[in-house]
PDB file of C-alpha atoms in Angstrom:
ATOM      1  CA  MET A   1     -21.006   0.350  20.386  1.00 80.00           C
ATOM      2  CA  ILE A   2     -21.726  -1.681  17.259  1.00 91.00           C
ATOM      3  CA  ASN A   3     -20.561  -5.287  17.477  1.00 93.00           C
ATOM      4  CA  GLU A   4     -17.558  -6.226  15.317  1.00 93.00           C
ATOM      5  CA  GLN A   5     -19.413  -9.336  14.203  1.00 93.00           C
ATOM      6  CA  ASP A   6     -22.072  -7.104  12.636  1.00 95.00           C
ATOM      7  CA  ILE A   7     -19.471  -4.910  10.919  1.00 96.00           C
ATOM      8  CA  LEU A   8     -17.858  -7.913   9.223  1.00 97.00           C
ATOM      9  CA  LYS A   9     -20.958 -10.053   8.705  1.00 97.00           C
ATOM     10  CA  ARG A  10     -20.933  -9.936   4.888  1.00 97.00           C
ATOM     11  CA  ALA A  11     -17.213 -10.693   4.671  1.00 97.00           C
ATOM     12  CA  ARG A  12     -17.684 -13.616   7.051  1.00 97.00           C
ATOM     13  CA  ARG A  13     -20.638 -14.830   4.976  1.00 97.00           C
ATOM     14  CA  LEU A  14     -18.408 -14.926   1.890  1.00 97.00           C
ATOM     15  CA  MET A  15     -15.200 -16.345   3.322  1.00 97.00           C
ATOM     16  CA  GLY A  16     -16.212 -18.260   6.454  1.00 97.00           C
ATOM     17  CA  ASP A  17     -15.061 -18.251  10.073  1.00 96.00           C
ATOM     18  CA  GLU A  18     -11.619 -19.785   9.556  1.00 96.00           C
ATOM     19  CA  ALA A  19     -10.562 -17.268   6.908  1.00 97.00           C
ATOM     20  CA  MET A  20     -11.843 -14.377   9.011  1.00 97.00           C
ATOM     21  CA  GLU A  21      -9.807 -15.620  11.967  1.00 97.00           C
ATOM     22  CA  ARG A  22      -6.675 -15.680   9.818  1.00 97.00           C
ATOM     23  CA  ILE A  23      -7.434 -12.169   8.572  1.00 98.00           C
ATOM     24  CA  ALA A  24      -7.943 -10.895  12.126  1.00 97.00           C
ATOM     25  CA  LYS A  25      -4.611 -12.370  13.276  1.00 97.00           C
ATOM     26  CA  ALA A  26      -2.511 -11.086  10.365  1.00 98.00           C
ATOM     27  CA  ARG A  27      -0.053  -8.256  10.957  1.00 98.00           C
ATOM     28  CA  VAL A  28       0.225  -5.809   8.038  1.00 98.00           C
ATOM     29  CA  ILE A  29       2.485  -2.803   7.535  1.00 98.00           C
ATOM     30  CA  LEU A  30       1.718  -0.304   4.778  1.00 98.00           C
ATOM     31  CA  PHE A  31       4.273   2.230   3.572  1.00 98.00           C
ATOM     32  CA  GLY A  32       2.753   5.306   1.927  1.00 98.00           C
ATOM     33  CA  VAL A  33      -0.859   6.373   2.508  1.00 98.00           C
ATOM     34  CA  GLY A  34      -1.373   8.640  -0.482  1.00 97.00           C
ATOM     35  CA  GLY A  35      -3.584   8.012  -3.483  1.00 97.00           C
ATOM     36  CA  VAL A  36      -2.906   4.260  -3.492  1.00 98.00           C
ATOM     37  CA  GLY A  37      -2.105   3.454   0.115  1.00 98.00           C
ATOM     38  CA  SER A  38      -5.053   5.240   1.714  1.00 98.00           C
ATOM     39  CA  TRP A  39      -7.613   3.196  -0.226  1.00 98.00           C
ATOM     40  CA  CYS A  40      -5.647   0.027   0.454  1.00 98.00           C
ATOM     41  CA  ALA A  41      -5.825   0.694   4.200  1.00 98.00           C
ATOM     42  CA  GLU A  42      -9.575   1.294   4.073  1.00 98.00           C
ATOM     43  CA  SER A  43     -10.249  -1.913   2.165  1.00 98.00           C
ATOM     44  CA  LEU A  44      -8.102  -3.963   4.551  1.00 98.00           C
ATOM     45  CA  VAL A  45      -9.903  -2.684   7.641  1.00 98.00           C
ATOM     46  CA  ARG A  46     -13.350  -3.076   6.078  1.00 98.00           C
ATOM     47  CA  THR A  47     -12.471  -6.718   5.355  1.00 98.00           C
ATOM     48  CA  GLY A  48     -11.329  -7.594   8.856  1.00 98.00           C
ATOM     49  CA  ILE A  49      -7.633  -6.723   9.140  1.00 98.00           C
ATOM     50  CA  ARG A  50      -7.279  -5.599  12.751  1.00 97.00           C
ATOM     51  CA  ARG A  51      -3.526  -5.144  13.175  1.00 98.00           C
ATOM     52  CA  LEU A  52      -2.412  -2.532  10.678  1.00 98.00           C
ATOM     53  CA  THR A  53       0.592  -0.199  10.809  1.00 98.00           C
ATOM     54  CA  ILE A  54       0.531   2.796   8.456  1.00 98.00           C
ATOM     55  CA  VAL A  55       3.689   4.775   7.660  1.00 98.00           C
ATOM     56  CA  ASP A  56       3.918   8.195   6.001  1.00 98.00           C
ATOM     57  CA  SER A  57       5.605  11.498   6.856  1.00 97.00           C
ATOM     58  CA  ASP A  58       3.411  13.904   4.866  1.00 97.00           C
ATOM     59  CA  ARG A  59       0.568  16.200   5.805  1.00 97.00           C
ATOM     60  CA  VAL A  60      -2.642  16.557   3.819  1.00 97.00           C
ATOM     61  CA  ALA A  61      -2.351  19.156   1.039  1.00 96.00           C
ATOM     62  CA  PRO A  62      -5.186  20.692  -1.015  1.00 96.00           C
ATOM     63  CA  SER A  63      -3.972  18.851  -4.130  1.00 95.00           C
ATOM     64  CA  ASN A  64      -4.449  15.519  -2.322  1.00 96.00           C
ATOM     65  CA  ILE A  65      -8.220  15.973  -2.102  1.00 97.00           C
ATOM     66  CA  ASN A  66      -8.950  14.672  -5.605  1.00 97.00           C
ATOM     67  CA  ARG A  67      -7.636  11.175  -4.920  1.00 98.00           C
ATOM     68  CA  GLN A  68      -6.642  10.452  -1.302  1.00 98.00           C
ATOM     69  CA  LEU A  69      -9.172   8.885   1.034  1.00 97.00           C
ATOM     70  CA  MET A  70      -8.630  10.972   4.167  1.00 98.00           C
ATOM     71  CA  ALA A  71      -7.951  14.214   2.283  1.00 98.00           C
ATOM     72  CA  THR A  72     -10.866  16.670   2.569  1.00 98.00           C
ATOM     73  CA  THR A  73     -11.172  20.407   2.958  1.00 98.00           C
ATOM     74  CA  GLU A  74     -11.404  19.748   6.702  1.00 98.00           C
ATOM     75  CA  THR A  75      -8.207  17.674   7.007  1.00 98.00           C
ATOM     76  CA  VAL A  76      -5.811  19.911   5.034  1.00 98.00           C
ATOM     77  CA  GLY A  77      -2.690  20.435   7.136  1.00 98.00           C
ATOM     78  CA  ARG A  78      -3.194  17.369   9.292  1.00 98.00           C
ATOM     79  CA  VAL A  79      -0.681  14.520   9.474  1.00 98.00           C
ATOM     80  CA  LYS A  80      -1.880  11.971   6.921  1.00 98.00           C
ATOM     81  CA  VAL A  81      -1.446   8.861   9.044  1.00 98.00           C
ATOM     82  CA  GLU A  82      -3.308  10.465  11.958  1.00 98.00           C
ATOM     83  CA  ALA A  83      -6.211  11.582   9.764  1.00 98.00           C
ATOM     84  CA  LEU A  84      -6.382   8.137   8.176  1.00 98.00           C
ATOM     85  CA  LYS A  85      -6.175   6.347  11.528  1.00 98.00           C
ATOM     86  CA  GLU A  86      -9.096   8.430  12.795  1.00 98.00           C
ATOM     87  CA  ARG A  87     -11.205   7.404   9.811  1.00 98.00           C
ATOM     88  CA  LEU A  88     -10.250   3.730  10.023  1.00 98.00           C
ATOM     89  CA  LEU A  89     -11.303   3.597  13.657  1.00 98.00           C
ATOM     90  CA  THR A  90     -14.728   4.953  12.734  1.00 97.00           C
ATOM     91  CA  ILE A  91     -15.054   1.920  10.446  1.00 97.00           C
ATOM     92  CA  ASN A  92     -13.879  -0.621  13.029  1.00 97.00           C
ATOM     93  CA  PRO A  93     -13.236   0.727  16.544  1.00 97.00           C
ATOM     94  CA  TYR A  94     -11.840  -2.689  17.499  1.00 97.00           C
ATOM     95  CA  ALA A  95      -8.940  -2.412  15.036  1.00 98.00           C
ATOM     96  CA  GLU A  96      -5.393  -1.843  16.273  1.00 98.00           C
ATOM     97  CA  ILE A  97      -4.094   0.924  14.003  1.00 98.00           C
ATOM     98  CA  THR A  98      -0.512   2.087  14.545  1.00 98.00           C
ATOM     99  CA  ALA A  99       0.221   5.407  12.836  1.00 98.00           C
ATOM    100  CA  ILE A 100       3.894   6.229  12.265  1.00 98.00           C
ATOM    101  CA  GLU A 101       4.652   9.743  11.023  1.00 98.00           C
ATOM    102  CA  LYS A 102       7.918   8.914   9.342  1.00 97.00           C
ATOM    103  CA  ILE A 103       9.419   8.407   5.920  1.00 96.00           C
ATOM    104  CA  PHE A 104      11.094   5.103   5.045  1.00 97.00           C
ATOM    105  CA  THR A 105      14.653   5.885   3.963  1.00 97.00           C
ATOM    106  CA  GLU A 106      18.124   4.449   4.394  1.00 96.00           C
ATOM    107  CA  ALA A 107      18.413   6.547   7.567  1.00 97.00           C
ATOM    108  CA  THR A 108      15.207   5.213   9.143  1.00 97.00           C
ATOM    109  CA  ALA A 109      14.983   1.699   7.675  1.00 97.00           C
ATOM    110  CA  SER A 110      16.484   0.000  10.733  1.00 95.00           C
ATOM    111  CA  GLU A 111      13.649   1.373  12.879  1.00 96.00           C
ATOM    112  CA  PHE A 112      11.117  -0.851  11.126  1.00 97.00           C
ATOM    113  CA  GLN A 113      11.086  -4.479  12.216  1.00 96.00           C
ATOM    114  CA  LEU A 114       9.706  -5.930   8.999  1.00 98.00           C
ATOM    115  CA  GLU A 115      10.216  -9.507  10.163  1.00 96.00           C
ATOM    116  CA  GLU A 116       7.446  -8.974  12.715  1.00 97.00           C
ATOM    117  CA  TYR A 117       4.812  -8.660   9.978  1.00 98.00           C
ATOM    118  CA  ASP A 118       2.988 -11.151   7.800  1.00 98.00           C
ATOM    119  CA  PHE A 119       2.537  -8.675   4.937  1.00 98.00           C
ATOM    120  CA  VAL A 120       4.483  -5.641   3.756  1.00 98.00           C
ATOM    121  CA  ILE A 121       2.696  -3.336   1.326  1.00 98.00           C
ATOM    122  CA  ASP A 122       4.773  -0.878  -0.692  1.00 98.00           C
ATOM    123  CA  ALA A 123       3.012   2.263  -1.901  1.00 98.00           C
ATOM    124  CA  ILE A 124       6.135   4.459  -1.864  1.00 97.00           C
ATOM    125  CA  ASP A 125       6.849   6.998  -4.625  1.00 93.00           C
ATOM    126  CA  SER A 126      10.600   7.515  -4.178  1.00 94.00           C
ATOM    127  CA  LEU A 127      12.639   5.192  -6.398  1.00 95.00           C
ATOM    128  CA  SER A 128      15.587   4.721  -4.031  1.00 96.00           C
ATOM    129  CA  ASP A 129      13.389   4.243  -0.948  1.00 97.00           C
ATOM    130  CA  LYS A 130      11.171   1.815  -2.838  1.00 98.00           C
ATOM    131  CA  MET A 131      14.169  -0.229  -3.896  1.00 97.00           C
ATOM    132  CA  LEU A 132      15.446  -0.392  -0.317  1.00 98.00           C
ATOM    133  CA  LEU A 133      12.062  -1.453   1.062  1.00 98.00           C
ATOM    134  CA  ILE A 134      11.760  -4.189  -1.567  1.00 98.00           C
ATOM    135  CA  GLU A 135      15.240  -5.485  -0.725  1.00 98.00           C
ATOM    136  CA  MET A 136      14.589  -5.524   3.006  1.00 98.00           C
ATOM    137  CA  ALA A 137      11.092  -6.982   2.813  1.00 98.00           C
ATOM    138  CA  CYS A 138      12.225  -9.780   0.520  1.00 98.00           C
ATOM    139  CA  ARG A 139      14.757 -10.875   3.116  1.00 97.00           C
ATOM    140  CA  THR A 140      12.008 -11.530   5.672  1.00 98.00           C
ATOM    141  CA  ARG A 141       9.276 -14.159   5.904  1.00 96.00           C
ATOM    142  CA  ALA A 142       6.688 -11.448   5.187  1.00 98.00           C
ATOM    143  CA  LYS A 143       4.861 -11.462   1.875  1.00 98.00           C
ATOM    144  CA  LEU A 144       5.441  -8.292  -0.153  1.00 98.00           C
ATOM    145  CA  PHE A 145       2.980  -6.612  -2.502  1.00 98.00           C
ATOM    146  CA  SER A 146       4.100  -3.484  -4.362  1.00 98.00           C
ATOM    147  CA  SER A 147       2.397  -0.697  -6.290  1.00 98.00           C
ATOM    148  CA  MET A 148       4.003   0.593  -9.433  1.00 98.00           C
ATOM    149  CA  GLY A 149       3.134   4.016 -10.885  1.00 96.00           C
ATOM    150  CA  ALA A 150      -0.524   5.096 -10.725  1.00 97.00           C
ATOM    151  CA  ALA A 151      -0.103   8.568 -12.251  1.00 96.00           C
ATOM    152  CA  LEU A 152      -0.816   9.440 -15.901  1.00 97.00           C
ATOM    153  CA  LYS A 153      -3.510   6.783 -16.255  1.00 97.00           C
ATOM    154  CA  MET A 154      -7.281   6.826 -16.783  1.00 98.00           C
ATOM    155  CA  ASP A 155      -8.330   3.408 -18.127  1.00 98.00           C
ATOM    156  CA  PRO A 156      -9.314   1.064 -15.270  1.00 98.00           C
ATOM    157  CA  THR A 157      -9.408  -1.966 -17.568  1.00 98.00           C
ATOM    158  CA  ARG A 158      -5.626  -1.835 -18.040  1.00 98.00           C
ATOM    159  CA  ILE A 159      -4.753  -2.286 -14.366  1.00 98.00           C
ATOM    160  CA  GLN A 160      -3.067  -5.662 -13.851  1.00 98.00           C
ATOM    161  CA  VAL A 161      -1.091  -7.816 -11.429  1.00 98.00           C
ATOM    162  CA  ALA A 162       2.196  -9.508 -12.324  1.00 98.00           C
ATOM    163  CA  GLU A 163       5.442 -10.664 -10.753  1.00 98.00           C
ATOM    164  CA  PHE A 164       7.940  -7.785 -10.598  1.00 98.00           C
ATOM    165  CA  TRP A 165      10.232  -9.028 -13.368  1.00 98.00           C
ATOM    166  CA  LYS A 166       7.245  -9.633 -15.660  1.00 98.00           C
ATOM    167  CA  VAL A 167       5.667  -6.185 -15.339  1.00 98.00           C
ATOM    168  CA  LYS A 168       5.463  -4.603 -18.808  1.00 97.00           C
ATOM    169  CA  GLY A 169       4.815  -1.052 -19.936  1.00 96.00           C
ATOM    170  CA  ASP A 170       5.410   0.610 -16.571  1.00 97.00           C
ATOM    171  CA  PRO A 171       8.252   3.179 -16.391  1.00 96.00           C
ATOM    172  CA  LEU A 172       8.630   2.864 -12.601  1.00 96.00           C
ATOM    173  CA  ALA A 173       9.075  -0.910 -12.759  1.00 97.00           C
ATOM    174  CA  ARG A 174      11.578  -0.507 -15.590  1.00 97.00           C
ATOM    175  CA  ALA A 175      13.546   2.103 -13.636  1.00 96.00           C
ATOM    176  CA  LEU A 176      13.556  -0.146 -10.559  1.00 97.00           C
ATOM    177  CA  ARG A 177      14.769  -3.156 -12.509  1.00 97.00           C
ATOM    178  CA  ASN A 178      17.541  -1.086 -14.097  1.00 97.00           C
ATOM    179  CA  LYS A 179      18.552   0.226 -10.684  1.00 97.00           C
ATOM    180  CA  PHE A 180      18.769  -3.313  -9.303  1.00 97.00           C
ATOM    181  CA  LYS A 181      20.841  -4.433 -12.291  1.00 97.00           C
ATOM    182  CA  ARG A 182      23.263  -1.502 -12.048  1.00 97.00           C
ATOM    183  CA  ALA A 183      23.750  -2.139  -8.346  1.00 95.00           C
ATOM    184  CA  LYS A 184      24.094  -5.880  -9.006  1.00 95.00           C
ATOM    185  CA  ARG A 185      21.702  -6.464  -6.117  1.00 93.00           C
ATOM    186  CA  PHE A 186      18.429  -8.296  -6.555  1.00 96.00           C
ATOM    187  CA  PRO A 187      15.348  -9.052  -4.442  1.00 97.00           C
ATOM    188  CA  ALA A 188      15.797 -12.326  -2.539  1.00 97.00           C
ATOM    189  CA  LYS A 189      12.393 -13.627  -3.610  1.00 97.00           C
ATOM    190  CA  LYS A 190       9.625 -12.967  -6.091  1.00 97.00           C
ATOM    191  CA  PHE A 191       6.768 -10.593  -5.343  1.00 98.00           C
ATOM    192  CA  GLN A 192       3.642  -9.370  -7.086  1.00 98.00           C
ATOM    193  CA  CYS A 193       3.008  -5.839  -8.305  1.00 98.00           C
ATOM    194  CA  VAL A 194      -0.064  -3.846  -9.259  1.00 98.00           C
ATOM    195  CA  PHE A 195       0.525  -1.834 -12.418  1.00 98.00           C
ATOM    196  CA  SER A 196      -0.968  -0.459 -15.632  1.00 98.00           C
ATOM    197  CA  ASP A 197       0.657  -0.370 -19.061  1.00 97.00           C
ATOM    198  CA  GLU A 198      -1.219   2.825 -19.941  1.00 97.00           C
ATOM    199  CA  LEU A 199       0.911   5.976 -20.148  1.00 92.00           C
ATOM    200  CA  LEU A 200      -0.708   9.321 -20.856  1.00 96.00           C
ATOM    201  CA  THR A 201       0.831  12.793 -20.888  1.00 94.00           C
ATOM    202  CA  ASN A 202      -0.035  15.803 -18.780  1.00 95.00           C
ATOM    203  CA  LYS A 203      -2.379  18.186 -20.610  1.00 93.00           C
ATOM    204  CA  GLY A 204      -2.823  20.823 -17.924  1.00 89.00           C
ATOM    205  CA  ALA A 205      -0.334  23.553 -17.074  1.00 79.00           C
ATOM    206  CA  ASP A 206       1.957  23.203 -14.059  1.00 74.00           C
ATOM    207  CA  ASP A 207       2.642  26.391 -12.087  1.00 69.00           C
ATOM    208  CA  GLY A 208       5.548  24.739 -10.313  1.00 62.00           C
ATOM    209  CA  SER A 209       4.153  25.162  -6.795  1.00 57.00           C
ATOM    210  CA  GLU A 210       3.628  21.451  -6.209  1.00 54.00           C
ATOM    211  CA  SER A 211       7.098  20.571  -7.462  1.00 47.00           C
ATOM    212  CA  LEU A 212       8.551  22.856  -4.787  1.00 45.00           C
ATOM    213  CA  LEU A 213       6.158  21.621  -2.097  1.00 46.00           C
ATOM    214  CA  PHE A 214       6.826  17.921  -2.714  1.00 49.00           C
ATOM    215  CA  ASN A 215      10.493  18.329  -3.749  1.00 52.00           C
ATOM    216  CA  LYS A 216       9.920  16.709  -7.130  1.00 54.00           C
ATOM    217  CA  VAL A 217      11.273  17.511 -10.561  1.00 55.00           C
ATOM    218  CA  GLN A 218       7.791  17.032 -12.016  1.00 76.00           C
ATOM    219  CA  VAL A 219       4.364  16.361 -10.550  1.00 87.00           C
ATOM    220  CA  ASN A 220       2.196  14.179 -12.779  1.00 93.00           C
ATOM    221  CA  GLY A 221      -1.571  14.187 -12.967  1.00 95.00           C
ATOM    222  CA  SER A 222      -3.525  11.398 -11.293  1.00 96.00           C
ATOM    223  CA  ILE A 223      -7.148  10.592 -10.636  1.00 97.00           C
ATOM    224  CA  ALA A 224      -9.160   8.900  -7.893  1.00 98.00           C
ATOM    225  CA  HIS A 225     -10.624   5.870  -9.644  1.00 98.00           C
ATOM    226  CA  ILE A 226      -7.168   4.699 -10.768  1.00 98.00           C
ATOM    227  CA  THR A 227      -5.368   5.198  -7.463  1.00 98.00           C
ATOM    228  CA  ALA A 228      -8.291   3.598  -5.617  1.00 98.00           C
ATOM    229  CA  ILE A 229      -8.289   0.510  -7.853  1.00 98.00           C
ATOM    230  CA  PHE A 230      -4.532   0.162  -7.328  1.00 98.00           C
ATOM    231  CA  GLY A 231      -5.075   0.343  -3.573  1.00 98.00           C
ATOM    232  CA  PHE A 232      -8.053  -1.999  -3.552  1.00 98.00           C
ATOM    233  CA  THR A 233      -6.105  -4.492  -5.655  1.00 98.00           C
ATOM    234  CA  LEU A 234      -3.207  -4.487  -3.201  1.00 98.00           C
ATOM    235  CA  ALA A 235      -5.666  -5.118  -0.368  1.00 98.00           C
ATOM    236  CA  GLY A 236      -7.314  -7.842  -2.425  1.00 98.00           C
ATOM    237  CA  LEU A 237      -4.002  -9.645  -2.850  1.00 98.00           C
ATOM    238  CA  VAL A 238      -3.551  -9.725   0.933  1.00 98.00           C
ATOM    239  CA  ILE A 239      -7.101 -10.971   1.546  1.00 98.00           C
ATOM    240  CA  LYS A 240      -6.842 -13.550  -1.237  1.00 97.00           C
ATOM    241  CA  ASP A 241      -3.647 -14.913   0.288  1.00 97.00           C
ATOM    242  CA  LEU A 242      -5.227 -15.139   3.745  1.00 97.00           C
ATOM    243  CA  SER A 243      -8.333 -16.859   2.403  1.00 95.00           C
ATOM    244  CA  ILE A 244      -6.226 -19.928   1.526  1.00 90.00           C
ATOM    245  CA  PRO A 245      -6.479 -22.448   4.420  1.00 82.00           C
ATOM    246  CA  ASP A 246      -2.728 -23.081   4.787  1.00 71.00           C
ATOM    247  CA  LYS A 247      -1.890 -19.368   5.037  1.00 57.00           C
ATOM    248  CA  ASP A 248      -2.373 -19.032   8.792  1.00 56.00           C
ATOM    249  CA  PRO A 249      -0.090 -16.164   9.950  1.00 58.00           C
ATOM    250  CA  SER A 250       0.274 -17.722  13.412  1.00 53.00           C
ATOM    251  CA  ALA A 251       2.234 -20.562  11.807  1.00 50.00           C
ATOM    252  CA  HIS A 252       5.040 -18.031  11.217  1.00 47.00           C
ATOM    253  CA  SER A 253       5.023 -16.583  14.719  1.00 41.00           C
TER     254      SER A 253
END
C-alpha cells in the first residue's frame, strides 16, 4: 500500500509538519454531500484531514452527474455518502471516514454530537434545516463554515467569503437572516459563508420530474465549476484555520 507520507508530501512541503499534524488530528463533520459538499470532502481528504464524518440521506440520481463528485453513470442509485466514502478511501486509505445516511432535521438533530467536532461544515439546501444546524453549531466550540446558494450562477470570479450578516446579493442568506429575525433567535457567534452575488435565471425547460423526485417547488440549474469552487473554498477555510499555529484541535479536547 502507498505510504500516507507520500500521498501528502506536497501539502507537507507547503505547510510543514506541525500544520499537517493539526490537520490530521482535526475532527470535521460535513452536512450535505451534493454539488458543494462532495467537492469539499475530496479537498479535505486530499489535504490531510483524516477524521471526517459525512451526512446525507439521498441516493445518486442521473441529474447529479453534471456537478457531484461521486455521481457517475455507474453510481446512480447508490447511497451518496457510501459512494463518496468509497472514493475518499481510494485517495487516502488511512482516513477515518464515517458515512451517515441520514438527513439533519429537527427530528434527528439530537443524534449528532456537534460538540465532539472541531469543524462543522454546512452544505444543506433546506432553509429550516440549515437554520437549525447553524443555531446548534454556533452553541458549540466547533468552528462553523456555511455554503449559501450555488445554483443559478456561472461566473467563478464572483464567488466570495464573508461573515453571515455581511453576505450581500444572495437570496438564501437573505431568507435565512429574515427567518432568524422573525423567530427572534440569532446565532450565538459569528461564522463565515461562501457565496456569490450573481443571480441568473433558468433558460431551459423544466418537465417537473425533478421537482417531484426531490420534493421541491422548483429545481434551479447549476454547474460543476461553481459548486466545486464553493466546496473547495469551504475546505480551504478549514485548512487555513488549521494552518495557524495556535489552532491545535487537541487544545479543545
